[in-house]
mmCIF file of C-alpha atoms in Angstrom:
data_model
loop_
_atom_site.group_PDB
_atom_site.id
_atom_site.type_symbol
_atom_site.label_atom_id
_atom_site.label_comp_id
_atom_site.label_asym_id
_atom_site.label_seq_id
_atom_site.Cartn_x
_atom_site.Cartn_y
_atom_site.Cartn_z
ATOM 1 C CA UNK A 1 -8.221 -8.398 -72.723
ATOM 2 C CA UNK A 2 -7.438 -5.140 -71.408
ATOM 3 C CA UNK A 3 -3.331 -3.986 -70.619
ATOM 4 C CA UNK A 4 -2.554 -3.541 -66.890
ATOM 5 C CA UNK A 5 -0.181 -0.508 -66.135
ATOM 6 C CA UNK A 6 3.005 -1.457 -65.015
ATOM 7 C CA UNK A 7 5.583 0.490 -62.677
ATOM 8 C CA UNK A 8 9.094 1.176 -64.347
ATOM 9 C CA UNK A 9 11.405 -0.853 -62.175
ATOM 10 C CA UNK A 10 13.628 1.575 -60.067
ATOM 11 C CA UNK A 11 10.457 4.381 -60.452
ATOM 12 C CA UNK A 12 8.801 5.576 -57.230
ATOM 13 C CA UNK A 13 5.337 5.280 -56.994
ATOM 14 C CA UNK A 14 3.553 8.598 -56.264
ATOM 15 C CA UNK A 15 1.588 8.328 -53.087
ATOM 16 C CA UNK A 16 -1.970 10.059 -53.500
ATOM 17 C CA UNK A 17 -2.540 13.666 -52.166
ATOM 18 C CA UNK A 18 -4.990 12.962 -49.448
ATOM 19 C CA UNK A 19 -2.837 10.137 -47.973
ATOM 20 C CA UNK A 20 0.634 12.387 -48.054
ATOM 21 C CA UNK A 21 -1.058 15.009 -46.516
ATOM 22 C CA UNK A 22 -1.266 14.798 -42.618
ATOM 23 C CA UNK A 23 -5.268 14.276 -41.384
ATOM 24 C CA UNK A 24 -6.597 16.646 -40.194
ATOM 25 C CA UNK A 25 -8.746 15.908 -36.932
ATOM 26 C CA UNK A 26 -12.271 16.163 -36.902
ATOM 27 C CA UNK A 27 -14.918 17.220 -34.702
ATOM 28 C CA UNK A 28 -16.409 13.772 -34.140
ATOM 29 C CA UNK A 29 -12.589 12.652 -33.237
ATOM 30 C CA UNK A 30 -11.539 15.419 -30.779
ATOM 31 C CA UNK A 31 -15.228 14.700 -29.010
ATOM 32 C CA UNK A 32 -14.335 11.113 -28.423
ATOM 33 C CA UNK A 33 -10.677 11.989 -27.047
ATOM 34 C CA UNK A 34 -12.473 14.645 -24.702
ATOM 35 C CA UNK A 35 -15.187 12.360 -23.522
ATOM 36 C CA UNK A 36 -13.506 10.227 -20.956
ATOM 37 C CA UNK A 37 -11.975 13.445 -18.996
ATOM 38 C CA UNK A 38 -15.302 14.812 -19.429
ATOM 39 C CA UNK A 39 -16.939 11.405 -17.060
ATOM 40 C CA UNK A 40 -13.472 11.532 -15.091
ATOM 41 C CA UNK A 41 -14.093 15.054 -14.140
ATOM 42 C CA UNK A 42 -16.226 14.743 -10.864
ATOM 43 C CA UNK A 43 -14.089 12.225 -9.525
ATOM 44 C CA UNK A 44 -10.828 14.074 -10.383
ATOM 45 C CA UNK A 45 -12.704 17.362 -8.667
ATOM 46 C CA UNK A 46 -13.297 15.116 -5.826
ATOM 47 C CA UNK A 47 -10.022 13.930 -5.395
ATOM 48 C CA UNK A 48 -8.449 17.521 -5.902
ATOM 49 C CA UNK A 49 -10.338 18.689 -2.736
ATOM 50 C CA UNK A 50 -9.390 15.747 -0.468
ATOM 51 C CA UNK A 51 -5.958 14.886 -1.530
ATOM 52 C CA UNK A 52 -4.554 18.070 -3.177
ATOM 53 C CA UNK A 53 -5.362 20.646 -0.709
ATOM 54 C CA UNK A 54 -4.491 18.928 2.301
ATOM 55 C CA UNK A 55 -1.089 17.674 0.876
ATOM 56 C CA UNK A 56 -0.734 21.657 0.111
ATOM 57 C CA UNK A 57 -1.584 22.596 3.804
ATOM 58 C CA UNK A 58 0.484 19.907 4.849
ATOM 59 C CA UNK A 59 3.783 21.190 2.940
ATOM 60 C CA UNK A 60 3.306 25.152 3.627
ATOM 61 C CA UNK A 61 2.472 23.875 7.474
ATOM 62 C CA UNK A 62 5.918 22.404 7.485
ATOM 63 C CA UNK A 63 7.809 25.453 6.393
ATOM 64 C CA UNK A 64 6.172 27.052 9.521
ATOM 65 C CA UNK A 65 6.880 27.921 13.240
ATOM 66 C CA UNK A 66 3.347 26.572 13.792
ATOM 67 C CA UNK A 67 2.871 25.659 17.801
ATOM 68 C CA UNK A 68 -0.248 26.543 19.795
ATOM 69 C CA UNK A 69 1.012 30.022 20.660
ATOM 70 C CA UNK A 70 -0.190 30.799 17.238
ATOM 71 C CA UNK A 71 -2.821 28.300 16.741
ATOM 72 C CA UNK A 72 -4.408 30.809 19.582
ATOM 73 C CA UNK A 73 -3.284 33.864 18.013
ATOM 74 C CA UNK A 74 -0.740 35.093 20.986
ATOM 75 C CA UNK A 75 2.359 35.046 18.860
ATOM 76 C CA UNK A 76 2.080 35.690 14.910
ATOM 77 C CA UNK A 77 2.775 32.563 12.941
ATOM 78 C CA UNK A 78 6.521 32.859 11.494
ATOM 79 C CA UNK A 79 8.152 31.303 7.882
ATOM 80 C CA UNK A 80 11.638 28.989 9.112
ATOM 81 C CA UNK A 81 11.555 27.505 5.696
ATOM 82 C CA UNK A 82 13.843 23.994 6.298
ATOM 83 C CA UNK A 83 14.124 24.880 10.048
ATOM 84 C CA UNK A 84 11.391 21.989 11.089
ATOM 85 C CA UNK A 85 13.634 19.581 8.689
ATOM 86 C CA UNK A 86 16.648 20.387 9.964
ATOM 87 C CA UNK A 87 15.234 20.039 13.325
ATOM 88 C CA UNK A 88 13.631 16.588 12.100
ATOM 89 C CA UNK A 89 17.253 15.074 10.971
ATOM 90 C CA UNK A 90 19.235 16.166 13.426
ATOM 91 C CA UNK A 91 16.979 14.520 15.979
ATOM 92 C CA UNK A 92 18.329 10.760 16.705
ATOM 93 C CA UNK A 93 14.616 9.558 17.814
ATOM 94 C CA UNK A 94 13.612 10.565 14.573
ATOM 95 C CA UNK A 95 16.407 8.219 12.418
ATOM 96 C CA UNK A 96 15.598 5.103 14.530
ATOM 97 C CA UNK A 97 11.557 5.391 14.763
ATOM 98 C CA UNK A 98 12.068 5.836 10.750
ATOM 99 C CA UNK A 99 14.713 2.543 11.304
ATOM 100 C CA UNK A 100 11.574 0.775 12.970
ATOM 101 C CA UNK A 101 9.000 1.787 11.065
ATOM 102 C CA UNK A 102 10.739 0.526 7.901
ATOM 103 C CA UNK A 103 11.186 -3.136 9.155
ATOM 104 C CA UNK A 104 8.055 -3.034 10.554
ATOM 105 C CA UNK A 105 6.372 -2.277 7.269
ATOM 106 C CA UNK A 106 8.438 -4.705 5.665
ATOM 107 C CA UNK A 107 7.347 -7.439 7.765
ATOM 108 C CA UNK A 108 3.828 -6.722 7.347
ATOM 109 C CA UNK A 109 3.378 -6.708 3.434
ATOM 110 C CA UNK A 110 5.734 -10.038 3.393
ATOM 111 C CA UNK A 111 3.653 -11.534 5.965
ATOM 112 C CA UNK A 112 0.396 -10.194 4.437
ATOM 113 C CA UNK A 113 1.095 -11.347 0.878
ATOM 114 C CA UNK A 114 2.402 -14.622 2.630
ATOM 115 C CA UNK A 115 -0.646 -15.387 4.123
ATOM 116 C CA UNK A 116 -3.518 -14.092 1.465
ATOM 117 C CA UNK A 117 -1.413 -15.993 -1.726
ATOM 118 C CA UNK A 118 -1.465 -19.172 0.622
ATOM 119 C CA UNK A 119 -5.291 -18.552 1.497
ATOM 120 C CA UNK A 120 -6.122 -17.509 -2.578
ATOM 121 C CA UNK A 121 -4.562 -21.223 -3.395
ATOM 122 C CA UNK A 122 -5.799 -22.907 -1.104
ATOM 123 C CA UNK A 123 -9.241 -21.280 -1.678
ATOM 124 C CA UNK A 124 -9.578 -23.552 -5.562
ATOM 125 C CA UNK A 125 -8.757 -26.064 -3.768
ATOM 126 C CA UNK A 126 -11.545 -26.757 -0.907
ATOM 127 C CA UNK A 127 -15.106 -27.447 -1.769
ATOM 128 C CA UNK A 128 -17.900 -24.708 -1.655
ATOM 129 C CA UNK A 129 -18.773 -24.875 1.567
ATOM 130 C CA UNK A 130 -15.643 -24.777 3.006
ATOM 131 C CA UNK A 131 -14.376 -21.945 0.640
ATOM 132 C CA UNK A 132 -17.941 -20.314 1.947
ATOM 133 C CA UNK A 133 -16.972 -20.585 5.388
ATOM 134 C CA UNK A 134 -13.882 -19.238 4.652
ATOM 135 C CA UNK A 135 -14.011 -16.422 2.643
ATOM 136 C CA UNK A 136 -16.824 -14.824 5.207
ATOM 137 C CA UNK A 137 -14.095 -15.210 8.045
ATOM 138 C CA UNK A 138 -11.827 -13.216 6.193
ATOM 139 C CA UNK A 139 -14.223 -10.642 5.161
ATOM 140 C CA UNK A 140 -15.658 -10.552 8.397
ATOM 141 C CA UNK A 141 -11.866 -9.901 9.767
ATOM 142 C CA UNK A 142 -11.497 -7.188 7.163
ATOM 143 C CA UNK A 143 -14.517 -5.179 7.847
ATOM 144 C CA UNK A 144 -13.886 -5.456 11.558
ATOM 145 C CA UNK A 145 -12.657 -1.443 12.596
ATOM 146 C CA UNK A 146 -9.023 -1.370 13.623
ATOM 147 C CA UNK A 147 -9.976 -0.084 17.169
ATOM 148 C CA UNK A 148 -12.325 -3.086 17.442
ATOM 149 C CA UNK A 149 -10.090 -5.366 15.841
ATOM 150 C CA UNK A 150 -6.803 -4.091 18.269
ATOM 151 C CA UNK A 151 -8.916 -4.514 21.744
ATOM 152 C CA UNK A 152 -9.814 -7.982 20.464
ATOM 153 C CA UNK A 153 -6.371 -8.513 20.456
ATOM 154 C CA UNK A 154 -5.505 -7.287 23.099
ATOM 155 C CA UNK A 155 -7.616 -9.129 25.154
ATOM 156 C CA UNK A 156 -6.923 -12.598 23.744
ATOM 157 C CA UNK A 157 -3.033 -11.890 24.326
ATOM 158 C CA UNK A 158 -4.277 -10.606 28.068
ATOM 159 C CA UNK A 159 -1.434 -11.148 30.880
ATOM 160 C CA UNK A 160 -4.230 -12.039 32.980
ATOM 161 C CA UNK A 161 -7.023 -13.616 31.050
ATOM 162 C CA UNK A 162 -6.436 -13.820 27.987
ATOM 163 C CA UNK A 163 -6.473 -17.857 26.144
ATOM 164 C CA UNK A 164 -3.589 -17.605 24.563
ATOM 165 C CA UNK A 165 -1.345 -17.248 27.228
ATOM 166 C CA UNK A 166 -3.308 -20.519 29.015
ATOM 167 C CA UNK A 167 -3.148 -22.593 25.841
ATOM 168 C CA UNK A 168 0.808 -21.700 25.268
ATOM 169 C CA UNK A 169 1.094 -22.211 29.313
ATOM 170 C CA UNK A 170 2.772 -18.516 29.144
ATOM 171 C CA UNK A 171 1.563 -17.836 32.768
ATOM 172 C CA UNK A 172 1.106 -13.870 32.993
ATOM 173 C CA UNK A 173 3.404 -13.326 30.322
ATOM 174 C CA UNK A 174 2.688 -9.243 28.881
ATOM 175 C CA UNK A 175 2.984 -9.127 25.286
ATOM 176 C CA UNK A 176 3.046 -5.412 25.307
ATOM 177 C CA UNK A 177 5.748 -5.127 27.495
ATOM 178 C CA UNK A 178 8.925 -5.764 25.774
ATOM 179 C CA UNK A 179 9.570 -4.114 22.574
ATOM 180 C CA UNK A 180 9.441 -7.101 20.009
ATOM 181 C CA UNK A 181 7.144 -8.872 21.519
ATOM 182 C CA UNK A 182 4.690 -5.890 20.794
ATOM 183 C CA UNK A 183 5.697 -5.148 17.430
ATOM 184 C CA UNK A 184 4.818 -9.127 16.575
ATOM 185 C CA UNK A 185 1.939 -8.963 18.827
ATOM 186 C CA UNK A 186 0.782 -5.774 16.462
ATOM 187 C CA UNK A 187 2.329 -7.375 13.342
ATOM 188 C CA UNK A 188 0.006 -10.327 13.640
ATOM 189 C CA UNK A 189 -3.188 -7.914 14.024
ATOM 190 C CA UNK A 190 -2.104 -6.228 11.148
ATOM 191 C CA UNK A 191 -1.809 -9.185 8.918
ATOM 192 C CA UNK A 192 -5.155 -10.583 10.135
ATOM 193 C CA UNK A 193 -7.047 -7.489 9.271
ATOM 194 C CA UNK A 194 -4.758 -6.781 5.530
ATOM 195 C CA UNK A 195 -4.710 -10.229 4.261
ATOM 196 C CA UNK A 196 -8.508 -10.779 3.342
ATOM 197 C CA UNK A 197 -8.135 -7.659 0.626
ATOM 198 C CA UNK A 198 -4.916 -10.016 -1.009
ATOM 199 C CA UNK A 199 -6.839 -13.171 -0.619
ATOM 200 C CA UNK A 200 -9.781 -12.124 -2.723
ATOM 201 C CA UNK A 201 -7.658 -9.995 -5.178
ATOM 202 C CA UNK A 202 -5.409 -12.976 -6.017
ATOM 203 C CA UNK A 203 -8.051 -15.399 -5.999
ATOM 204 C CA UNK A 204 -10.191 -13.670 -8.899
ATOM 205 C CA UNK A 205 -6.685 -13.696 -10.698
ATOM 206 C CA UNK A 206 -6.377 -17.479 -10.260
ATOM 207 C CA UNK A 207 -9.972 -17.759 -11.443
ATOM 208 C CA UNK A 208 -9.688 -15.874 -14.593
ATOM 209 C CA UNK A 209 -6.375 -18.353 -15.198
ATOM 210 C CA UNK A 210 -7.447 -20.680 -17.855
ATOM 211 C CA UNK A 211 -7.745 -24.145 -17.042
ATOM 212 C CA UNK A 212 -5.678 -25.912 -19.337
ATOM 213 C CA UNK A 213 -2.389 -23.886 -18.514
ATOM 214 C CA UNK A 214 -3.357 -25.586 -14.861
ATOM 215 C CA UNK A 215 -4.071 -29.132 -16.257
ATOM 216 C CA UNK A 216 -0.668 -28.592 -18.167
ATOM 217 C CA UNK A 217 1.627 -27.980 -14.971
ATOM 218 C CA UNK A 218 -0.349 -30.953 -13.216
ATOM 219 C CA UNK A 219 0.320 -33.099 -16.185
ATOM 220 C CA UNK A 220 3.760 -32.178 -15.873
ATOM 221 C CA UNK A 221 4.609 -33.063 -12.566
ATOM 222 C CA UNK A 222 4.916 -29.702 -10.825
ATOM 223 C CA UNK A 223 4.054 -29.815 -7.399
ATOM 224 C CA UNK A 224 1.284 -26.488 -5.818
ATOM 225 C CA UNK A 225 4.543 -24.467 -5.015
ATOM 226 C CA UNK A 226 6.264 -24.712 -8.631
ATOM 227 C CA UNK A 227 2.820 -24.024 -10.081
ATOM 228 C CA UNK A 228 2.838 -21.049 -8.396
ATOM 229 C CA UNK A 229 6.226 -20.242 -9.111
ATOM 230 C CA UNK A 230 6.686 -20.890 -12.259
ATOM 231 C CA UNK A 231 2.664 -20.591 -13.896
ATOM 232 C CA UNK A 232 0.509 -18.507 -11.902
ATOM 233 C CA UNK A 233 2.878 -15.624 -10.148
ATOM 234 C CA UNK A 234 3.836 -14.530 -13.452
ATOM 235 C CA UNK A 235 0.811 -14.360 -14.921
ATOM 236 C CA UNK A 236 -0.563 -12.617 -11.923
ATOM 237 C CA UNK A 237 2.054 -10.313 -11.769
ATOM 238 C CA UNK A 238 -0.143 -7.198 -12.343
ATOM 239 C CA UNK A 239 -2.843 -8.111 -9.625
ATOM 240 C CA UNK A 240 0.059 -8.625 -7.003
ATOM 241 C CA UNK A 241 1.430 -5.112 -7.912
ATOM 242 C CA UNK A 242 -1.707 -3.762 -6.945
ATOM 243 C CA UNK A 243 -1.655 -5.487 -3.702
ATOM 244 C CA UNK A 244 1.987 -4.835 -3.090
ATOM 245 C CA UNK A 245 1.858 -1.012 -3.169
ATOM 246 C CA UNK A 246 -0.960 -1.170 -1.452
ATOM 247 C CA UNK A 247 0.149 -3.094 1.189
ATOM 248 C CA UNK A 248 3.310 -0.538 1.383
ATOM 249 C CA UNK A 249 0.995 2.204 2.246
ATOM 250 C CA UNK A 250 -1.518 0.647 4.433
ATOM 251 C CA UNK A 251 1.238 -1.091 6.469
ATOM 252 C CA UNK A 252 3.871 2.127 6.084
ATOM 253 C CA UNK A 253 1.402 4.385 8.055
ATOM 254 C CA UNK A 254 0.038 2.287 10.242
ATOM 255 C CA UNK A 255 -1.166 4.425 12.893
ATOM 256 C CA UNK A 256 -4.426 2.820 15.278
ATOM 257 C CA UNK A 257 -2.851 -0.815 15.619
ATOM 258 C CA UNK A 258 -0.016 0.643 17.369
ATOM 259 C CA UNK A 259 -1.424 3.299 19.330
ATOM 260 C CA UNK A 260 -4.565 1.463 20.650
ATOM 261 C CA UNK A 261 -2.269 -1.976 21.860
ATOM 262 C CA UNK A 262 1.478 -0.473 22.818
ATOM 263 C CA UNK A 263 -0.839 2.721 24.634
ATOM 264 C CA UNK A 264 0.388 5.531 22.593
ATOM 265 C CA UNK A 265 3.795 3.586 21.316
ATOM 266 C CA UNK A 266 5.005 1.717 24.412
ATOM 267 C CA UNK A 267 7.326 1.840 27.200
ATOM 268 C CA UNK A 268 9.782 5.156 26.485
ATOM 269 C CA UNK A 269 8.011 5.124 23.009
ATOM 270 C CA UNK A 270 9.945 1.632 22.091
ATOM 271 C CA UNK A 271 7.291 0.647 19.965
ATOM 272 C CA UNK A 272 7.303 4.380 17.891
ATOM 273 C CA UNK A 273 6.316 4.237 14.264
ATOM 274 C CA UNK A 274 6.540 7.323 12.090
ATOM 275 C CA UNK A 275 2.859 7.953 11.869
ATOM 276 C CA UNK A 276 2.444 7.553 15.722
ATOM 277 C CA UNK A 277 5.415 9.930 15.992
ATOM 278 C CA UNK A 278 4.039 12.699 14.229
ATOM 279 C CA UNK A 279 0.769 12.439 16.204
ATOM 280 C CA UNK A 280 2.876 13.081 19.125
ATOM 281 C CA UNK A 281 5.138 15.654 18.011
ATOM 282 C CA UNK A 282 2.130 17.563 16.812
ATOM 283 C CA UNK A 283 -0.742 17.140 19.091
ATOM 284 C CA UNK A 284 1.154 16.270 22.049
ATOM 285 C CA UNK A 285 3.656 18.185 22.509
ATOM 286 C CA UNK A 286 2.079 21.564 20.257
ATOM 287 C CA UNK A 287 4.379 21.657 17.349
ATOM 288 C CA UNK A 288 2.195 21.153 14.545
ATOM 289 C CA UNK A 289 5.076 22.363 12.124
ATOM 290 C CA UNK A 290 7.505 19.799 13.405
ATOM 291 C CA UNK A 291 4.616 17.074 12.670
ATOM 292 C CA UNK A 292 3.634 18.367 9.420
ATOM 293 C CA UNK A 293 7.853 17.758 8.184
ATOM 294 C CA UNK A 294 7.291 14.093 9.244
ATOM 295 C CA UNK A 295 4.318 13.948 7.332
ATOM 296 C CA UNK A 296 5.591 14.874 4.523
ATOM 297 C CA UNK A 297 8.507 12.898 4.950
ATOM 298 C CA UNK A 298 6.616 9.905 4.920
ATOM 299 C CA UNK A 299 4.766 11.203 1.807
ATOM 300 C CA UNK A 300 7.975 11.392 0.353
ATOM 301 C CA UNK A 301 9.126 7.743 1.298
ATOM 302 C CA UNK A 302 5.413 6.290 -0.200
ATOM 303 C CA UNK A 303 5.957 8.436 -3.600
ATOM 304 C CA UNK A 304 9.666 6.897 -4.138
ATOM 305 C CA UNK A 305 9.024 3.071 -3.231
ATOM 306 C CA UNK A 306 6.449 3.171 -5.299
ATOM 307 C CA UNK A 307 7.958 5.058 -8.321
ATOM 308 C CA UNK A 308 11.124 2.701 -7.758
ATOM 309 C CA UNK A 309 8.931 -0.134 -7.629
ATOM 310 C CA UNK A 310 7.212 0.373 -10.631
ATOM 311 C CA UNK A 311 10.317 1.648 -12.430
ATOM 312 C CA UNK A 312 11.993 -2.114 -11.918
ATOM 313 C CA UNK A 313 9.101 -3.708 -13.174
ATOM 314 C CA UNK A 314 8.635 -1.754 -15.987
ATOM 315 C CA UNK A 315 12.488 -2.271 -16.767
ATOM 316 C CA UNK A 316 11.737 -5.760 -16.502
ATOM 317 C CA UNK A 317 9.006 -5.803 -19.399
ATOM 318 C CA UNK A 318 6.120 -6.463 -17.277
ATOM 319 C CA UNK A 319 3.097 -4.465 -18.653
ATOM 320 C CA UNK A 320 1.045 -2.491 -15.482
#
């Protein structure tokens, strides 16, 4: 038998030389960190020239007296720094349009997530050919251009001859005359045309859900709504982020639904949103600086709901 070394009790151990010492990186290792920004590259080039330099243009527009005197070259363009801002807020238009576009939005994603959860649950629930049938009526709603989509509505909602009004027995009752009535009128195209991408995003989630934490709720007792509750929204909580921010933007800039069935933002501009507003301040009426501040304004307004967003959840634990 041989003696095994022991360690004095209270002596440190002596780490080895190579482990004290801090690694030093090698070729192989700094080739594998660079190779994903190396694949990323094109895309991040591509993105640069779409989103970066027209966000630049955008902000050094802004700071600009920038009307079509100098889009012609008459007068010499002329730097007012905050001048189009200051303009912006002390306009009152500007504060409610902002006012309505917010609720607006709002309404939207709630109404859009509403309706493509619903649709995603009730899509494990019908047979194949029904879920068939279904799912290429939504797609076929989502791939359906917003002009296209808007004129369809338009025309079913007709004072005159559209359906709807004959099946409600509305008489010649104009949607697009008073100022709610419009904004639901565009809410509901808006929600038939955003709800598809939610459907088919949350129903992949509830497919990837194992089976057995389903079969464990049912044997429990819980009814579809506290399953979804209590079992599936939280473990789908990173696909509906997705969908949520995206639904912010889509809905937050909505610009074609509004323009195409209130006819440029209805009666007196009632029915203004911020991205209709901007078209008109800028191509309308000439001041392309004075559009360019609401643009980035809105910007602005995307960037913090989103950071604040994201900032709650991640305060909350949830992993994105």
């Amino acid at each position: 038998m041989t003696a095994t070394p022991t360690t004095p009790r209270g002596a440190v151990r002596e780490r080895p030389r190579a482990v004290r010492g801090r690694p030093r990186s090698s070729p192989l290792a700094s080739g594998r960190t660079a190779a994903p920004w190396l694949y990323l590259a094109p895309a991040l080039v591509v993105l640069g020239a779409l989103l970066v330099y027209p966000v630049c243009q955008l902000g050094l527009i802004s700071l600009l007296k920038y009307t079509q005197a100098q889009v012609s070259g008459g007068r010499p363009t002329t730097f007012q720094g905050l001048g189009n801002y200051a303009e912006l807020f002390g306009d009152d238009q500007f504060w409610h349009v902002l006012l309505a576009t917010v609720v607006f939005a709002t309404a939207c994603v709630l109404g859009t997530l509403a309706v493509g959860c619903a649709l995603a649950v009730l899509l494990t629930r019908v047979r194949a050919v029904p879920r068939l049938a279904l799912m290429l009526a939504a797609l076929g709603a989502w791939a359906t251009p917003a002009v296209t989509g808007s004129t369809v509505w338009l025309l079913l909602f007709d004072a005159d001859f559209g359906p709807v009004n004959r099946v409600l027995g509305l008489g010649d009752h104009s949607w697009t005359y008073g100022r709610y009535s419009a904004f639901l009128l565009v809410l509901l195209e808006v929600v038939w045309c955003s709800f598809p991408f939610v459907m088919v995003t949350v129903y992949a989630g509830i497919r990837a859900v194992p089976g057995q934490v389903l079969e464990a709720a049912a044997l429990d007792g819980a009814s579809q709504w506290r399953t979804w509750r209590s079992v599936l929204a939280p473990m789908l909580r990173p696909i509906l982020v997705v969908v949520t921010v995206q639904s912010v933007i889509w809905d937050f800039k909505v610009f074609t639904q509004i323009y195409v069935m209130t006819n440029g933002g209805g009666i007196a501009g009632q029915n203004l949103v911020l991205n209709v507003y901007a078209y008109q301040k800028a191509f309308a009426s000439s001041q392309y600086g004075l559009g360019s501040a609401i643009g980035v304004v809105m910007l602005l307004i995307l960037l913090a709901v989103t950071l604040v967003y994201l900032r709650l959840l991640r305060r909350r634990g949830e992993e994105l």
